[in-house]
Coordinates of N, CA and C in Angstrom, one line a residue:
M1 N 72.9 62.6 115.4 CA 71.9 63.7 115.1 C 72.6 64.9 114.5
R2 N 72.1 65.4 113.5 CA 72.7 66.6 112.8 C 72.8 67.8 113.8
K3 N 73.9 68.5 113.6 CA 74.2 69.7 114.5 C 73.1 70.7 114.4
Q4 N 72.5 70.9 113.1 CA 71.5 71.9 113.0 C 70.2 71.4 113.7
K5 N 69.9 70.1 113.7 CA 68.8 69.6 114.4 C 68.9 69.8 115.9
I6 N 70.1 69.6 116.4 CA 70.3 69.8 117.8 C 70.0 71.3 118.2
K7 N 70.5 72.2 117.4 CA 70.2 73.6 117.6 C 68.7 73.9 117.6
E8 N 68.0 73.3 116.6 CA 66.6 73.5 116.6 C 65.9 73.0 117.8
I9 N 66.3 71.9 118.4 CA 65.8 71.3 119.6 C 66.0 72.3 120.8
L10 N 67.3 72.8 120.8 CA 67.6 73.7 121.9 C 66.7 75.0 121.9
W11 N 66.6 75.5 120.7 CA 65.7 76.7 120.6 C 64.3 76.4 120.9
G12 N 63.8 75.2 120.5 CA 62.5 74.8 120.9 C 62.3 74.6 122.4
I13 N 63.2 74.0 123.1 CA 63.1 73.8 124.5 C 63.1 75.2 125.2
G14 N 64.0 76.1 124.7 CA 64.1 77.4 125.4 C 62.8 78.2 125.2
L15 N 62.2 78.1 124.0 CA 60.9 78.9 123.8 C 59.8 78.3 124.6
V16 N 59.7 76.9 124.6 CA 58.7 76.3 125.4 C 58.8 76.6 126.9
A17 N 60.1 76.6 127.4 CA 60.3 76.9 128.8 C 59.9 78.4 129.1
A18 N 60.2 79.3 128.1 CA 59.8 80.7 128.3 C 58.2 80.8 128.3
A19 N 57.6 80.1 127.5 CA 56.1 80.1 127.5 C 55.5 79.6 128.8
V20 N 56.1 78.5 129.3 CA 55.6 78.0 130.6 C 55.8 79.0 131.7
Y21 N 56.9 79.6 131.7 CA 57.2 80.6 132.8 C 56.2 81.8 132.7
I22 N 56.0 82.2 131.4 CA 55.0 83.4 131.3 C 53.7 83.1 131.9
V23 N 53.2 81.9 131.5 CA 51.8 81.5 132.0 C 51.8 81.4 133.6
M24 N 52.9 80.7 134.1 CA 52.9 80.5 135.6 C 53.1 81.9 136.3
N25 N 53.9 82.8 135.6 CA 54.1 84.1 136.2 C 52.8 84.9 136.3
Q26 N 52.0 84.8 135.2 CA 50.7 85.5 135.2 C 49.7 84.9 136.1
M27 N 49.8 83.7 136.5 CA 48.9 83.0 137.4 C 49.4 83.1 138.9
H28 N 50.6 83.8 139.0 CA 51.1 84.1 140.3 C 51.5 82.7 141.1
L29 N 52.0 81.8 140.3 CA 52.4 80.5 140.9 C 53.9 80.4 141.2
L30 N 54.6 81.5 141.0 CA 56.0 81.6 141.3 C 56.3 82.7 142.3
S31 N 57.4 82.4 143.1 CA 57.7 83.4 144.1 C 58.5 84.5 143.6
F32 N 59.0 84.4 142.4 CA 59.8 85.5 141.8 C 59.2 85.9 140.4
H33 N 59.4 87.1 140.0 CA 58.8 87.5 138.7 C 59.8 88.2 137.9
L34 N 59.7 87.9 136.6 CA 60.6 88.6 135.6 C 59.7 89.2 134.5
G35 N 60.2 90.2 133.9 CA 59.4 90.9 132.8 C 59.5 90.0 131.6
L36 N 58.5 90.2 130.7 CA 58.4 89.4 129.4 C 59.7 89.6 128.6
G37 N 60.2 90.8 128.5 CA 61.4 91.1 127.8 C 62.6 90.3 128.3
T38 N 62.7 90.3 129.7 CA 63.8 89.6 130.3 C 63.7 88.1 130.0
I39 N 62.5 87.5 130.1 CA 62.3 86.1 129.8 C 62.8 85.8 128.3
F40 N 62.3 86.6 127.4 CA 62.6 86.4 126.0 C 64.2 86.4 125.8
W41 N 64.8 87.5 126.2 CA 66.2 87.6 126.0 C 67.1 86.6 126.7
T42 N 66.6 86.2 127.9 CA 67.3 85.1 128.6 C 67.3 83.8 127.8
A43 N 66.1 83.5 127.2 CA 66.0 82.3 126.3 C 66.9 82.4 125.1
V44 N 66.9 83.6 124.5 CA 67.7 83.8 123.3 C 69.2 83.7 123.6
F45 N 69.7 84.5 124.5 CA 71.1 84.4 124.8 C 71.6 83.2 125.5
G46 N 70.7 82.6 126.3 CA 71.0 81.3 127.0 C 71.2 80.2 125.9
I47 N 70.4 80.1 124.9 CA 70.5 79.1 123.9 C 71.7 79.4 123.0
L48 N 72.0 80.7 122.7 CA 73.2 81.0 122.0 C 74.4 80.6 122.7
L49 N 74.4 80.8 124.0 CA 75.6 80.4 124.8 C 75.8 78.9 124.8
I50 N 74.7 78.1 124.9 CA 74.8 76.7 124.8 C 75.4 76.3 123.4
N51 N 74.8 76.9 122.3 CA 75.3 76.6 121.0 C 76.8 77.0 120.8
S52 N 77.2 78.1 121.4 CA 78.6 78.5 121.3 C 79.5 77.6 122.0
I53 N 79.1 77.1 123.1 CA 79.9 76.1 123.9 C 80.1 74.9 123.1
A54 N 78.9 74.4 122.5 CA 79.0 73.1 121.7 C 79.8 73.3 120.4
G55 N 79.8 74.5 119.9 CA 80.5 74.8 118.6 C 81.9 75.4 118.8
K56 N 82.3 75.5 120.1 CA 83.6 76.0 120.4 C 83.8 77.4 119.8
S57 N 82.8 78.2 119.9 CA 82.9 79.6 119.4 C 83.2 80.6 120.5
I58 N 84.4 81.1 120.6 CA 84.8 82.0 121.6 C 84.0 83.3 121.5
F59 N 83.8 83.8 120.3 CA 83.0 85.0 120.1 C 81.6 84.8 120.7
G60 N 80.9 83.7 120.4 CA 79.6 83.5 120.8 C 79.5 83.4 122.3
M61 N 80.4 82.7 122.9 CA 80.4 82.5 124.4 C 80.6 83.8 125.1
V62 N 81.6 84.6 124.7 CA 81.8 85.9 125.4 C 80.7 86.8 125.3
F63 N 80.1 87.0 124.1 CA 79.1 88.0 123.9 C 77.7 87.5 124.4
S64 N 77.5 86.2 124.4 CA 76.2 85.7 125.0 C 76.2 86.0 126.5
V65 N 77.3 85.7 127.2 CA 77.4 86.0 128.6 C 77.3 87.5 128.8
T66 N 77.9 88.3 128.0 CA 77.9 89.8 128.1 C 76.5 90.3 128.0
F67 N 75.7 89.8 127.0 CA 74.3 90.3 126.9 C 73.4 89.8 128.0
L68 N 73.7 88.6 128.5 CA 73.0 88.1 129.7 C 73.2 89.0 130.9
L69 N 74.4 89.5 131.1 CA 74.8 90.4 132.1 C 74.0 91.7 132.0
I70 N 73.9 92.2 130.7 CA 73.2 93.4 130.4 C 71.7 93.3 130.8
V71 N 71.2 92.1 130.4 CA 69.7 91.9 130.7 C 69.5 91.9 132.2
Y72 N 70.4 91.3 133.0 CA 70.3 91.2 134.4 C 71.1 92.3 135.2
A73 N 71.3 93.4 134.5 CA 72.1 94.4 135.2 C 71.5 94.9 136.5
G74 N 70.2 95.1 136.5 CA 69.5 95.5 137.7 C 69.7 94.6 138.9
P75 N 69.3 93.4 138.8 CA 69.4 92.5 139.9 C 70.9 92.3 140.3
L76 N 71.8 92.4 139.4 CA 73.2 92.2 139.7 C 73.9 93.5 140.2
H77 N 73.2 94.6 140.1 CA 73.7 95.9 140.6 C 74.9 96.3 139.8
I78 N 74.8 96.2 138.5 CA 75.9 96.6 137.6 C 75.5 97.6 136.6
T79 N 74.4 98.3 136.9 CA 73.8 99.2 135.9 C 74.8 100.4 135.5
K80 N 75.8 100.6 136.4 CA 76.7 101.7 136.1 C 77.7 101.4 135.0
I81 N 77.8 100.1 134.7 CA 78.9 99.7 133.7 C 78.2 99.2 132.4
V82 N 76.9 99.3 132.3 CA 76.2 98.8 131.1 C 75.7 100.0 130.3
P83 N 75.7 99.9 129.0 CA 76.2 98.8 128.2 C 77.7 98.9 127.8
W84 N 78.1 100.2 127.6 CA 79.4 100.4 126.9 C 80.6 99.9 127.6
T85 N 80.7 100.1 128.9 CA 81.9 99.6 129.6 C 81.9 98.1 129.6
L86 N 80.8 97.5 129.7 CA 80.7 96.0 129.7 C 81.0 95.5 128.3
L87 N 80.6 96.2 127.3 CA 80.9 95.7 125.9 C 82.3 95.9 125.6
L88 N 82.9 97.0 126.0 CA 84.3 97.2 125.8 C 85.1 96.1 126.5
A89 N 84.8 95.8 127.7 CA 85.4 94.7 128.5 C 85.3 93.4 127.7
A90 N 84.1 93.2 127.2 CA 83.9 91.9 126.5 C 84.8 91.8 125.2
C91 N 84.9 92.9 124.5 CA 85.8 93.0 123.4 C 87.2 92.6 123.7
L92 N 87.7 93.2 124.8 CA 89.1 92.9 125.3 C 89.2 91.4 125.7
V93 N 88.2 90.9 126.4 CA 88.2 89.5 126.8 C 88.2 88.6 125.6
Y94 N 87.4 89.0 124.6 CA 87.4 88.2 123.3 C 88.7 88.1 122.6
V95 N 89.3 89.3 122.4 CA 90.6 89.4 121.8 C 91.6 88.6 122.6
G96 N 91.6 88.8 123.9 CA 92.6 88.0 124.7 C 92.4 86.5 124.6
L97 N 91.2 86.1 124.7 CA 91.0 84.6 124.6 C 91.3 84.1 123.2
C98 N 91.1 84.9 122.2 CA 91.5 84.5 120.8 C 93.0 84.3 120.7
L99 N 93.7 85.2 121.3 CA 95.2 85.1 121.3 C 95.7 83.9 122.0
I100 N 94.9 83.5 123.0 CA 95.4 82.3 123.8 C 94.9 81.0 123.2
F101 N 93.6 81.0 122.8 CA 93.0 79.7 122.5 C 92.6 79.5 121.0
A102 N 92.4 80.6 120.3 CA 91.7 80.6 119.0 C 92.3 79.5 118.0
K103 N 93.7 79.5 117.9 CA 94.3 78.5 117.0 C 93.9 77.1 117.3
G104 N 93.8 76.8 118.5 CA 93.4 75.4 118.9 C 92.0 75.1 118.8
W105 N 91.1 76.2 118.7 CA 89.7 76.0 118.6 C 89.1 76.2 117.2
R106 N 90.0 76.5 116.2 CA 89.4 76.7 114.9 C 88.9 75.4 114.3
R107 N 87.8 75.5 113.6 CA 87.2 74.3 113.1 C 87.4 74.1 111.5
D108 N 88.5 74.5 111.0 CA 88.8 74.4 109.6 C 88.6 73.0 109.0
T109 N 89.0 72.0 109.8 CA 88.9 70.6 109.3 C 87.5 70.2 109.1
L110 N 86.6 70.6 110.1 CA 85.2 70.2 110.0 C 84.6 70.9 108.8
F111 N 84.9 72.2 108.6 CA 84.3 72.8 107.4 C 84.8 72.3 106.1
R112 N 86.0 71.9 106.1 CA 86.5 71.3 104.8 C 85.8 70.0 104.5
I113 N 85.5 69.2 105.6 CA 84.8 67.9 105.3 C 83.4 68.2 104.8
N114 N 82.7 69.2 105.4 CA 81.4 69.6 105.0 C 81.4 70.1 103.5
H115 N 82.5 70.8 103.2 CA 82.6 71.4 101.8 C 82.7 70.3 100.8
H116 N 83.5 69.2 101.1 CA 83.6 68.2 100.1 C 82.3 67.3 100.0
Q117 N 81.5 67.4 101.1 CA 80.3 66.6 101.0 C 79.1 67.4 100.4
N118 N 79.4 68.7 100.1 CA 78.4 69.6 99.5 C 77.2 69.7 100.3
K119 N 77.3 70.0 101.6 CA 76.1 70.2 102.4 C 75.6 71.6 102.3
Y120 N 74.3 71.8 102.3 CA 73.7 73.1 102.2 C 72.8 73.4 103.3
D121 N 72.7 74.6 103.8 CA 71.8 75.0 104.9 C 70.8 76.0 104.3
Q122 N 69.7 76.2 105.0 CA 68.8 77.2 104.6 C 69.2 78.6 105.0
I123 N 68.7 79.6 104.3 CA 69.2 80.9 104.5 C 68.0 81.8 105.1
W124 N 68.3 82.9 105.7 CA 67.3 83.8 106.2 C 67.0 84.8 105.0
E125 N 65.8 85.3 105.0 CA 65.3 86.1 103.9 C 65.2 87.6 104.2
D126 N 65.7 88.0 105.3 CA 65.4 89.4 105.7 C 66.7 90.2 105.9
G127 N 67.7 90.0 105.0 CA 69.0 90.7 105.1 C 68.8 92.1 104.5
E128 N 69.8 92.9 104.9 CA 69.7 94.4 104.5 C 70.0 94.6 103.0
F129 N 70.7 93.6 102.3 CA 71.1 93.9 101.0 C 70.4 93.0 100.0
K130 N 69.1 92.6 100.3 CA 68.4 91.7 99.4 C 68.2 92.2 98.0
T131 N 68.1 93.5 97.8 CA 67.9 94.0 96.4 C 69.1 94.0 95.6
T132 N 70.3 93.8 96.1 CA 71.5 94.0 95.3 C 71.9 92.7 94.6
G133 N 71.2 91.6 94.9 CA 71.6 90.3 94.2 C 70.6 89.3 94.4
N134 N 71.0 88.0 94.3 CA 70.1 86.9 94.4 C 70.4 86.0 95.6
N135 N 69.4 85.8 96.5 CA 69.6 84.9 97.6 C 69.6 83.5 96.9
F136 N 70.4 82.6 97.5 CA 70.4 81.2 97.0 C 70.5 80.2 98.1
S137 N 70.0 79.0 97.8 CA 70.1 77.9 98.8 C 70.5 76.6 98.1
S138 N 70.8 76.6 96.8 CA 71.2 75.4 96.1 C 72.3 75.6 95.1
R139 N 73.0 74.6 94.8 CA 74.1 74.8 93.8 C 73.6 75.1 92.4
S140 N 72.5 74.5 92.0 CA 72.0 74.6 90.7 C 71.6 76.1 90.4
R141 N 71.1 76.8 91.3 CA 70.6 78.1 91.1 C 71.6 79.1 90.9
D142 N 72.8 79.0 91.5 CA 73.8 80.1 91.4 C 74.9 79.8 90.4
E143 N 74.7 78.9 89.4 CA 75.7 78.6 88.4 C 76.0 79.8 87.6
N144 N 75.0 80.7 87.3 CA 75.2 81.8 86.4 C 74.9 83.1 87.1
D145 N 74.6 83.1 88.4 CA 74.3 84.3 89.1 C 75.6 85.2 89.2
R146 N 75.4 86.5 88.9 CA 76.6 87.4 89.0 C 76.7 88.0 90.4
N147 N 75.6 88.3 91.0 CA 75.5 89.0 92.3 C 74.8 88.1 93.3
I148 N 75.6 87.7 94.3 CA 75.1 86.7 95.3 C 74.9 87.5 96.6
V149 N 73.8 87.2 97.3 CA 73.5 87.7 98.6 C 73.3 86.6 99.6
I150 N 74.0 86.6 100.7 CA 74.0 85.6 101.7 C 73.5 86.3 103.0
N151 N 72.4 85.8 103.6 CA 71.9 86.4 104.8 C 71.9 85.4 105.9
Q152 N 72.4 85.8 107.1 CA 72.4 84.9 108.3 C 72.1 85.7 109.5
R153 N 71.3 85.2 110.4 CA 70.9 85.8 111.6 C 70.7 84.8 112.7
L154 N 71.3 84.9 113.8 CA 71.1 84.0 115.0 C 71.3 82.6 114.6
S155 N 72.3 82.3 113.8 CA 72.5 80.9 113.4 C 74.0 80.7 112.9
E156 N 74.2 79.5 112.4 CA 75.5 79.2 111.8 C 75.2 78.6 110.4
V157 N 75.8 79.2 109.3 CA 75.5 78.8 108.0 C 76.8 78.6 107.2
S158 N 76.8 77.8 106.2 CA 77.9 77.6 105.2 C 77.3 77.7 103.8
R159 N 78.0 78.5 103.0 CA 77.5 78.7 101.6 C 78.6 78.4 100.6
Y160 N 78.2 77.7 99.6 CA 79.2 77.3 98.5 C 78.8 77.9 97.2
V161 N 79.6 78.9 96.8 CA 79.3 79.7 95.6 C 79.9 79.0 94.4
H162 N 79.1 78.6 93.4 CA 79.6 78.0 92.2 C 79.4 78.8 90.9
S163 N 79.1 80.1 91.1 CA 78.9 80.9 89.9 C 80.1 81.0 89.0
Q164 N 79.9 81.0 87.7 CA 81.0 81.0 86.7 C 81.1 82.4 86.1
N165 N 80.2 83.4 86.6 CA 80.3 84.8 86.2 C 80.1 85.7 87.3
L166 N 80.9 85.5 88.4 CA 80.7 86.2 89.6 C 81.2 87.6 89.5
E167 N 80.4 88.6 90.0 CA 80.8 90.0 90.1 C 80.8 90.5 91.5
S168 N 79.9 90.0 92.4 CA 79.9 90.5 93.8 C 79.2 89.5 94.7
V169 N 79.7 89.5 95.9 CA 79.1 88.7 97.0 C 78.8 89.6 98.2
T170 N 77.5 89.6 98.6 CA 77.2 90.4 99.7 C 76.8 89.5 100.9
I171 N 77.4 89.8 102.0 CA 77.2 88.9 103.2 C 76.7 89.8 104.3
N172 N 75.5 89.4 104.8 CA 74.8 90.1 105.9 C 74.8 89.0 107.0
S173 N 75.5 89.3 108.1 CA 75.7 88.4 109.2 C 75.5 89.1 110.5
T174 N 74.5 88.6 111.3 CA 74.2 89.1 112.6 C 74.1 88.1 113.7
L175 N 74.9 88.2 114.7 CA 74.9 87.3 115.9 C 74.9 85.8 115.4
G176 N 76.1 85.4 114.8 CA 76.2 84.1 114.4 C 77.5 83.8 113.7
E177 N 77.6 82.8 112.9 CA 78.8 82.5 112.1 C 78.4 82.1 110.7
T178 N 79.2 82.7 109.8 CA 78.9 82.5 108.3 C 80.2 82.1 107.7
N179 N 80.1 81.0 106.9 CA 81.3 80.5 106.2 C 81.0 80.5 104.7
V180 N 81.8 81.1 103.9 CA 81.5 81.3 102.5 C 82.7 80.7 101.7
Y181 N 82.4 79.7 100.8 CA 83.4 79.1 100.0 C 83.3 79.6 98.6
L182 N 84.4 80.2 98.1 CA 84.4 80.8 96.7 C 85.5 80.0 95.9
D183 N 86.0 78.9 96.4 CA 87.1 78.3 95.7 C 86.7 77.6 94.4
S184 N 85.4 77.4 94.2 CA 85.0 76.8 92.9 C 84.3 77.8 92.0
A185 N 84.3 79.1 92.4 CA 83.7 80.1 91.6 C 84.7 80.8 90.6
K186 N 84.2 81.4 89.5 CA 85.0 82.1 88.6 C 84.4 83.5 88.4
V187 N 85.3 84.4 88.3 CA 85.0 85.9 88.2 C 84.7 86.3 86.8
A188 N 83.7 87.1 86.6 CA 83.3 87.6 85.3 C 84.3 88.5 84.7
G189 N 84.9 89.3 85.5 CA 85.9 90.3 85.0 C 87.3 90.1 85.7
D190 N 87.9 91.3 86.0 CA 89.2 91.3 86.7 C 89.0 91.5 88.2
T191 N 87.8 91.9 88.6 CA 87.6 92.2 90.0 C 86.3 91.7 90.5
V192 N 86.3 91.1 91.7 CA 85.0 90.7 92.4 C 84.9 91.5 93.7
V193 N 83.7 92.0 94.0 CA 83.5 92.8 95.2 C 82.8 91.9 96.3
I194 N 83.4 92.0 97.5 CA 82.7 91.3 98.6 C 82.2 92.4 99.5
N195 N 80.9 92.6 99.6 CA 80.3 93.5 100.5 C 80.0 92.8 101.8
L196 N 80.5 93.3 102.9 CA 80.3 92.6 104.2 C 79.6 93.6 105.2
N197 N 78.5 93.1 105.7 CA 77.7 93.9 106.7 C 77.6 92.9 107.9
A198 N 78.5 92.9 108.8 CA 78.5 91.9 109.9 C 78.4 92.7 111.3
S199 N 77.7 92.1 112.1 CA 77.5 92.7 113.5 C 77.5 91.5 114.5
M200 N 78.5 91.6 115.4 CA 78.7 90.5 116.4 C 78.7 89.1 115.8
S201 N 79.5 89.0 114.8 CA 79.5 87.7 114.0 C 80.9 87.3 113.7
E202 N 81.1 86.0 113.4 CA 82.3 85.5 112.9 C 82.1 85.1 111.4
V203 N 82.9 85.7 110.5 CA 82.7 85.4 109.1 C 84.0 84.8 108.6
V204 N 83.9 83.7 107.9 CA 85.1 83.0 107.3 C 84.9 82.9 105.8
I205 N 85.8 83.4 105.0 CA 85.7 83.3 103.6 C 86.9 82.5 103.0
Y206 N 86.6 81.6 102.1 CA 87.6 80.7 101.5 C 87.8 81.2 100.1
L207 N 89.1 81.5 99.7 CA 89.4 82.0 98.4 C 90.4 81.1 97.7
P208 N 90.3 81.1 96.3 CA 91.4 80.4 95.6 C 92.7 81.1 95.8
L209 N 93.8 80.3 95.7 CA 95.1 80.9 95.9 C 95.5 82.0 95.0
S210 N 95.0 82.0 93.8 CA 95.4 83.0 92.8 C 94.7 84.4 93.0
W211 N 93.6 84.4 93.8 CA 92.9 85.7 94.0 C 93.7 86.6 94.9
R212 N 93.6 87.9 94.6 CA 94.4 88.9 95.4 C 93.5 89.7 96.2
I213 N 93.6 89.7 97.5 CA 92.7 90.5 98.4 C 93.1 91.9 98.5
E214 N 92.2 92.8 98.4 CA 92.4 94.2 98.7 C 91.5 94.7 99.8
D215 N 92.0 94.9 101.0 CA 91.2 95.1 102.2 C 90.8 96.5 102.4
H216 N 89.5 96.8 102.3 CA 89.0 98.2 102.6 C 87.9 98.1 103.7
L217 N 87.9 97.0 104.4 CA 86.9 96.7 105.4 C 87.1 97.6 106.7
A218 N 86.0 98.2 107.2 CA 86.1 98.9 108.4 C 85.7 98.0 109.6
A219 N 86.7 97.6 110.4 CA 86.5 96.7 111.5 C 86.4 97.5 112.8
V220 N 85.3 97.4 113.4 CA 85.0 98.2 114.7 C 85.0 97.2 115.8
F221 N 86.0 97.3 116.7 CA 86.2 96.4 117.9 C 86.2 94.9 117.3
G222 N 87.0 94.7 116.3 CA 87.2 93.4 115.8 C 88.5 93.3 115.0
E223 N 88.6 92.2 114.2 CA 89.9 92.0 113.5 C 89.6 91.3 112.2
V224 N 90.6 91.5 111.3 CA 90.6 90.8 110.0 C 91.8 90.0 109.9
E225 N 91.7 88.7 109.7 CA 92.9 87.8 109.7 C 92.9 87.2 108.3
I226 N 94.1 87.2 107.7 CA 94.3 86.5 106.4 C 95.3 85.4 106.5
N227 N 94.8 84.2 106.3 CA 95.7 83.0 106.4 C 96.1 82.5 105.0
G228 N 97.4 82.5 104.8 CA 97.9 82.1 103.5 C 98.3 83.3 102.7
T229 N 99.0 83.1 101.6 CA 99.5 84.1 100.7 C 99.0 83.8 99.3
S230 N 98.5 84.9 98.6 CA 98.1 84.7 97.2 C 99.3 84.4 96.3
T231 N 99.1 83.5 95.3 CA 100.2 83.2 94.4 C 100.1 84.2 93.2
G232 N 99.1 85.1 93.2 CA 98.9 86.1 92.1 C 98.4 85.5 90.8
G233 N 98.2 86.4 89.9 CA 97.7 85.9 88.6 C 96.2 85.9 88.4
G234 N 95.5 86.0 89.5 CA 94.0 85.9 89.5 C 93.4 87.2 89.6
P235 N 92.1 87.2 89.8 CA 91.3 88.5 89.9 C 91.6 89.2 91.3
K236 N 91.3 90.4 91.3 CA 91.4 91.2 92.6 C 90.1 91.1 93.3
V237 N 90.2 90.9 94.6 CA 89.0 90.8 95.5 C 89.0 92.1 96.3
L238 N 87.9 92.9 96.1 CA 87.8 94.1 96.9 C 86.9 93.8 98.1
L239 N 87.5 93.8 99.2 CA 86.7 93.5 100.5 C 86.3 94.9 101.1
Q240 N 85.0 95.1 101.2 CA 84.6 96.4 101.7 C 83.3 96.2 102.6
G241 N 82.9 97.3 103.3 CA 81.8 97.2 104.2 C 82.3 97.4 105.6
S242 N 81.7 96.7 106.6 CA 82.0 96.9 108.0 C 81.8 95.6 108.7
S243 N 82.6 95.5 109.8 CA 82.4 94.4 110.8 C 82.5 94.9 112.2
K244 N 81.4 94.8 112.9 CA 81.3 95.4 114.2 C 81.3 94.3 115.3
F245 N 82.2 94.4 116.2 CA 82.3 93.4 117.3 C 82.3 92.0 116.8
G246 N 83.2 91.8 115.9 CA 83.3 90.4 115.3 C 84.7 90.1 114.7
E247 N 84.7 89.0 114.0 CA 86.0 88.6 113.4 C 85.8 88.1 112.0
V248 N 86.7 88.6 111.1 CA 86.6 88.2 109.7 C 87.9 87.4 109.4
T249 N 87.8 86.2 108.8 CA 89.0 85.4 108.5 C 88.9 85.1 107.0
I250 N 90.0 85.4 106.3 CA 90.2 85.0 104.9 C 91.2 83.8 104.8
N251 N 90.7 82.7 104.3 CA 91.6 81.5 104.1 C 91.8 81.2 102.7
Y252 N 93.1 81.2 102.3 CA 93.4 80.7 100.9 C 93.5 79.2 100.9
V253 N 92.8 78.6 99.9 CA 92.7 77.2 99.8 C 93.1 76.7 98.4

């Protein structure tokens, strides 16, 4: 069964369970009661936690648990430390676990297999930078696109850019993981701009060896990691924007 299908099933089970609880709660058939908001966010972050465990995502696991603790701060009597103290602690835990386990948990091999198989996922249509370029979901459409926009929210997506006149790539990623492959793209001029707007997400970008990265990204409670060294001679990649409570990885391939 495809990984995306498993995620859809998990989301479906969670939403159905939430609906059943709401009905039983309104009929006073349960001995305990939760608010509608609590039920909804429990379903959301609970399923994200399961997905993160299945996908070996340290970021997803740490912050899913953190937001569940925020949701249940009252019953757990931890209201004095939410949200900022708990979020700061979560950031420290995330960085610490990355230092200990991240290298062993990276899934580069899996993504490389998917890359050669040319698998495509669907995209979300409500990103913040929709008007700056063209959203795409297939290889044929982006052959001549100069400005590409990739939107992801509450999911894991992989995008393969084949544009032969690339000027900019805008990535909007919220609560999930986004993988962008630029190794088969060609730049229209001497510079390509990567605009990143990431929040509580892991973003992995694959670049050709000749491309030269110039990092102007504002990382808030996160990190930017560059794996490999450019051989030079190619276009300059201007990385700009912001990443909040997340991780950005640049891989030369």
